Amino acid sequence: MEEFKQIHPKQLISDLIPIPVWKIHYSYYTARGNPKEADKYILDNKNAWDRIDDQFMRYIEEQNEKHPERKLSNVKILDSSLMGEVYLKLE
């Protein structure tokens, strides 16, 4: 990897970086007990279907620890799917 860090930009043939986007649709209850549904998005490998749900639940746990006054409870993943890829253009 050290060699790659040293290359000149003109040595890099690819000028687009594909970034897979996963959509998580979930339900939860707010701190006041109101039911809600929402979407979150994760940038991860397109073969990451087996870890997307765990990654999302860890995110919810971290957010609940950071913001106990806005804690989400009874979080359930209703759907998780690969939306496609976006491309980051190198200049």
Backbone as JSON, one array per atom type, in Angstrom:
{
  "sequence": "MEEFKQIHPKQLISDLIPIPVWKIHYSYYTARGNPKEADKYILDNKNAWDRIDDQFMRYIEEQNEKHPERKLSNVKILDSSLMGEVYLKLE",
  "N": [[0.82, -1.19, 0.0], [2.02, 1.16, 0.61], [3.52, 1.76, -1.63], [1.48, 2.44, -3.43], [0.57, 4.83, -2.34], [2.54, 6.54, -3.1], [2.39, 6.98, -5.82], [2.06, 8.86, -8.89], [-0.74, 10.89, -9.8], [-1.38, 10.62, -12.54], [-0.62, 8.08, -13.11], [-2.63, 6.47, -12.36], [-5.13, 4.64, -13.74], [-7.95, 4.29, -13.59], [-10.62, 6.57, -13.22], [-12.89, 6.8, -11.83], [-14.47, 6.05, -8.8], [-16.28, 3.47, -7.58], [-19.02, 3.45, -5.32], [-20.86, 1.52, -3.31], [-24.26, 1.73, -2.23], [-26.33, 1.16, 0.47], [-29.67, 0.79, 1.56], [-31.51, 1.17, 4.49], [-34.53, 0.46, 5.85], [-36.49, 1.18, 8.58], [-38.29, 0.72, 11.71], [-39.29, 2.35, 14.75], [-39.6, 3.49, 18.18], [-40.0, 6.68, 19.56], [-38.4, 8.66, 22.16], [-40.52, 9.69, 23.48], [-42.42, 7.82, 23.08], [-43.69, 7.67, 20.63], [-44.6, 6.07, 17.6], [-42.52, 5.52, 14.76], [-41.25, 5.52, 11.37], [-38.36, 5.22, 9.33], [-35.56, 5.95, 7.12], [-32.19, 4.99, 6.61], [-28.86, 5.25, 5.32], [-26.12, 3.32, 4.18], [-22.74, 3.19, 3.32], [-21.06, 0.72, 1.85], [-19.4, -2.36, 0.96], [-20.67, -4.07, -1.91], [-21.16, -6.73, -1.51], [-21.81, -7.02, 1.1], [-24.11, -7.87, 2.37], [-24.54, -9.6, 4.51], [-23.65, -8.32, 6.78], [-24.75, -5.82, 7.02], [-27.13, -5.32, 8.52], [-26.25, -5.77, 11.17], [-24.3, -3.79, 11.36], [-25.9, -1.5, 11.16], [-27.48, -1.76, 13.52], [-25.49, -1.5, 15.48], [-24.83, 1.15, 15.03], [-27.23, 2.4, 15.89], [-27.17, 1.71, 18.62], [-24.85, 3.12, 19.41], [-25.68, 5.76, 18.9], [-27.8, 5.96, 20.7], [-26.39, 5.8, 23.1], [-24.83, 8.13, 22.96], [-26.78, 10.11, 22.84], [-28.88, 10.03, 25.06], [-31.22, 11.35, 25.71], [-32.66, 11.36, 23.4], [-33.26, 8.8, 22.8], [-33.82, 5.87, 20.86], [-36.19, 3.3, 20.78], [-37.16, -0.19, 20.66], [-36.28, -0.83, 18.05], [-36.64, -1.95, 14.78], [-35.59, -3.58, 11.91], [-37.03, -3.19, 8.87], [-36.54, -3.52, 6.19], [-33.67, -4.11, 4.21], [-31.6, -3.15, 1.61], [-29.57, -3.25, -1.34], [-29.08, -0.37, -3.01], [-27.69, 0.49, -5.22], [-24.9, 1.85, -7.02], [-22.95, 4.75, -6.47], [-20.78, 7.08, -8.04], [-17.59, 8.33, -7.5], [-15.77, 10.83, -8.86], [-12.45, 11.14, -9.83], [-10.18, 13.79, -10.0]],
  "CA": [[0.0, 0.0, 0.0], [2.93, 2.31, 0.65], [3.85, 2.07, -3.03], [0.33, 3.11, -4.04], [0.5, 6.2, -1.82], [3.6, 7.33, -3.72], [2.24, 7.11, -7.27], [1.58, 10.12, -9.46], [-2.14, 10.72, -10.21], [-1.5, 10.21, -13.94], [-0.36, 6.65, -13.19], [-3.87, 5.79, -12.02], [-5.94, 4.53, -14.95], [-9.36, 4.5, -13.24], [-10.9, 7.9, -12.71], [-14.15, 6.71, -11.1], [-14.47, 5.13, -7.67], [-17.66, 3.06, -7.29], [-19.36, 3.38, -3.9], [-22.16, 0.89, -3.13], [-25.15, 2.38, -1.26], [-27.36, 0.3, 1.05], [-30.78, 1.5, 2.21], [-32.12, 0.47, 5.62], [-35.84, 1.01, 6.24], [-36.68, 0.65, 9.93], [-39.31, 1.32, 12.57], [-38.81, 2.55, 16.12], [-40.4, 4.36, 19.03], [-39.22, 7.81, 20.06], [-38.29, 8.75, 23.62], [-41.88, 10.01, 23.99], [-43.31, 6.69, 22.82], [-44.37, 7.78, 19.33], [-44.07, 5.15, 16.58], [-41.98, 6.18, 13.56], [-40.49, 4.75, 10.38], [-37.36, 6.09, 8.71], [-34.54, 5.32, 6.29], [-30.78, 5.37, 6.76], [-28.07, 4.75, 4.2], [-24.79, 2.86, 4.55], [-21.81, 2.99, 2.22], [-20.28, -0.49, 2.15], [-19.2, -3.29, -0.13], [-21.94, -4.6, -2.41], [-21.32, -8.11, -1.02], [-21.87, -6.92, 2.57], [-25.48, -8.12, 2.81], [-24.57, -10.35, 5.76], [-23.25, -7.51, 7.93], [-25.4, -4.51, 7.0], [-28.06, -5.2, 9.65], [-25.45, -5.63, 12.4], [-23.67, -2.46, 11.31], [-26.95, -0.54, 11.47], [-27.85, -1.86, 14.93], [-24.39, -0.9, 16.25], [-25.0, 2.59, 14.89], [-28.34, 2.79, 16.77], [-26.67, 1.62, 20.0], [-23.93, 4.25, 19.62], [-26.46, 7.0, 18.96], [-28.55, 5.95, 21.97], [-25.43, 6.12, 24.17], [-24.42, 9.54, 22.82], [-27.93, 11.0, 23.01], [-29.91, 9.3, 25.81], [-32.47, 12.12, 25.72], [-33.34, 11.1, 22.12], [-33.09, 7.35, 22.63], [-34.77, 5.12, 20.05], [-36.43, 1.98, 21.38], [-37.86, -1.18, 19.86], [-35.86, -0.63, 16.66], [-36.77, -3.15, 13.95], [-35.27, -3.38, 10.5], [-38.12, -3.68, 8.03], [-35.96, -3.91, 4.91], [-32.34, -3.6, 3.86], [-31.35, -3.52, 0.23], [-28.54, -2.54, -2.09], [-29.74, 0.54, -3.95], [-26.86, 0.63, -6.42], [-23.61, 2.47, -6.78], [-22.67, 6.11, -6.9], [-19.39, 7.12, -8.49], [-16.79, 9.48, -7.13], [-14.84, 11.09, -9.96], [-11.14, 11.67, -9.46], [-9.74, 14.84, -10.93]],
  "C": [[0.86, 1.26, 0.0], [3.31, 2.75, -0.77], [2.73, 2.85, -3.7], [0.23, 4.57, -3.59], [1.5, 7.12, -2.52], [3.4, 7.57, -5.22], [1.77, 8.5, -7.66], [0.15, 9.9, -9.93], [-2.31, 10.26, -11.66], [-1.16, 8.73, -14.14], [-1.62, 5.84, -12.91], [-4.8, 5.81, -13.24], [-7.41, 4.82, -14.66], [-9.56, 5.91, -12.73], [-12.25, 7.96, -11.98], [-14.02, 5.69, -9.98], [-15.92, 4.75, -7.4], [-17.88, 2.93, -5.77], [-20.76, 2.77, -3.77], [-22.96, 1.56, -2.0], [-26.24, 1.4, -0.84], [-28.42, 1.17, 1.72], [-31.36, 0.6, 3.3], [-33.43, 1.18, 5.95], [-36.18, 0.36, 7.59], [-37.81, 1.37, 10.65], [-38.73, 1.42, 13.98], [-39.84, 3.37, 16.89], [-39.49, 5.46, 19.56], [-39.17, 7.76, 21.58], [-39.65, 9.05, 24.25], [-42.89, 8.91, 23.68], [-44.06, 6.75, 21.51], [-43.76, 6.81, 18.32], [-43.63, 5.92, 15.34], [-41.39, 5.13, 12.63], [-39.54, 5.72, 9.7], [-36.42, 5.25, 7.85], [-33.17, 5.85, 6.68], [-30.03, 4.71, 5.61], [-26.67, 4.41, 4.69], [-23.97, 2.7, 3.27], [-20.92, 1.81, 2.59], [-20.19, -1.34, 0.9], [-20.53, -3.86, -0.6], [-22.18, -6.06, -2.02], [-21.49, -8.15, 0.5], [-23.25, -7.22, 3.13], [-25.55, -8.8, 4.17], [-24.17, -9.53, 6.98], [-23.93, -6.15, 8.01], [-26.32, -4.32, 8.21], [-27.32, -5.01, 10.97], [-24.8, -4.25, 12.48], [-24.69, -1.37, 11.68], [-27.32, -0.57, 12.96], [-26.76, -1.32, 15.85], [-24.48, 0.62, 16.2], [-26.1, 3.09, 15.83], [-27.88, 2.76, 18.23], [-25.74, 2.79, 20.33], [-24.69, 5.57, 19.75], [-27.26, 7.08, 20.26], [-27.64, 6.27, 23.15], [-25.04, 7.59, 24.15], [-25.55, 10.5, 23.15], [-29.06, 10.29, 23.76], [-31.25, 10.04, 25.86], [-33.28, 11.9, 24.44], [-33.3, 9.61, 21.77], [-34.21, 6.74, 21.79], [-34.95, 3.75, 20.69], [-37.21, 1.1, 20.41], [-37.55, -1.02, 18.37], [-35.94, -1.96, 15.92], [-36.44, -2.78, 12.51], [-36.39, -4.01, 9.68], [-37.61, -4.17, 6.68], [-34.56, -3.35, 4.79], [-32.03, -4.08, 2.46], [-30.25, -2.66, -0.38], [-29.25, -1.68, -3.12], [-28.99, 0.62, -5.28], [-25.54, 1.26, -6.04], [-23.63, 3.92, -7.22], [-21.18, 6.12, -7.24], [-18.75, 8.44, -8.11], [-15.75, 9.67, -8.22], [-13.56, 11.71, -9.43], [-10.74, 12.73, -10.48], [-8.26, 15.02, -10.88]]
}
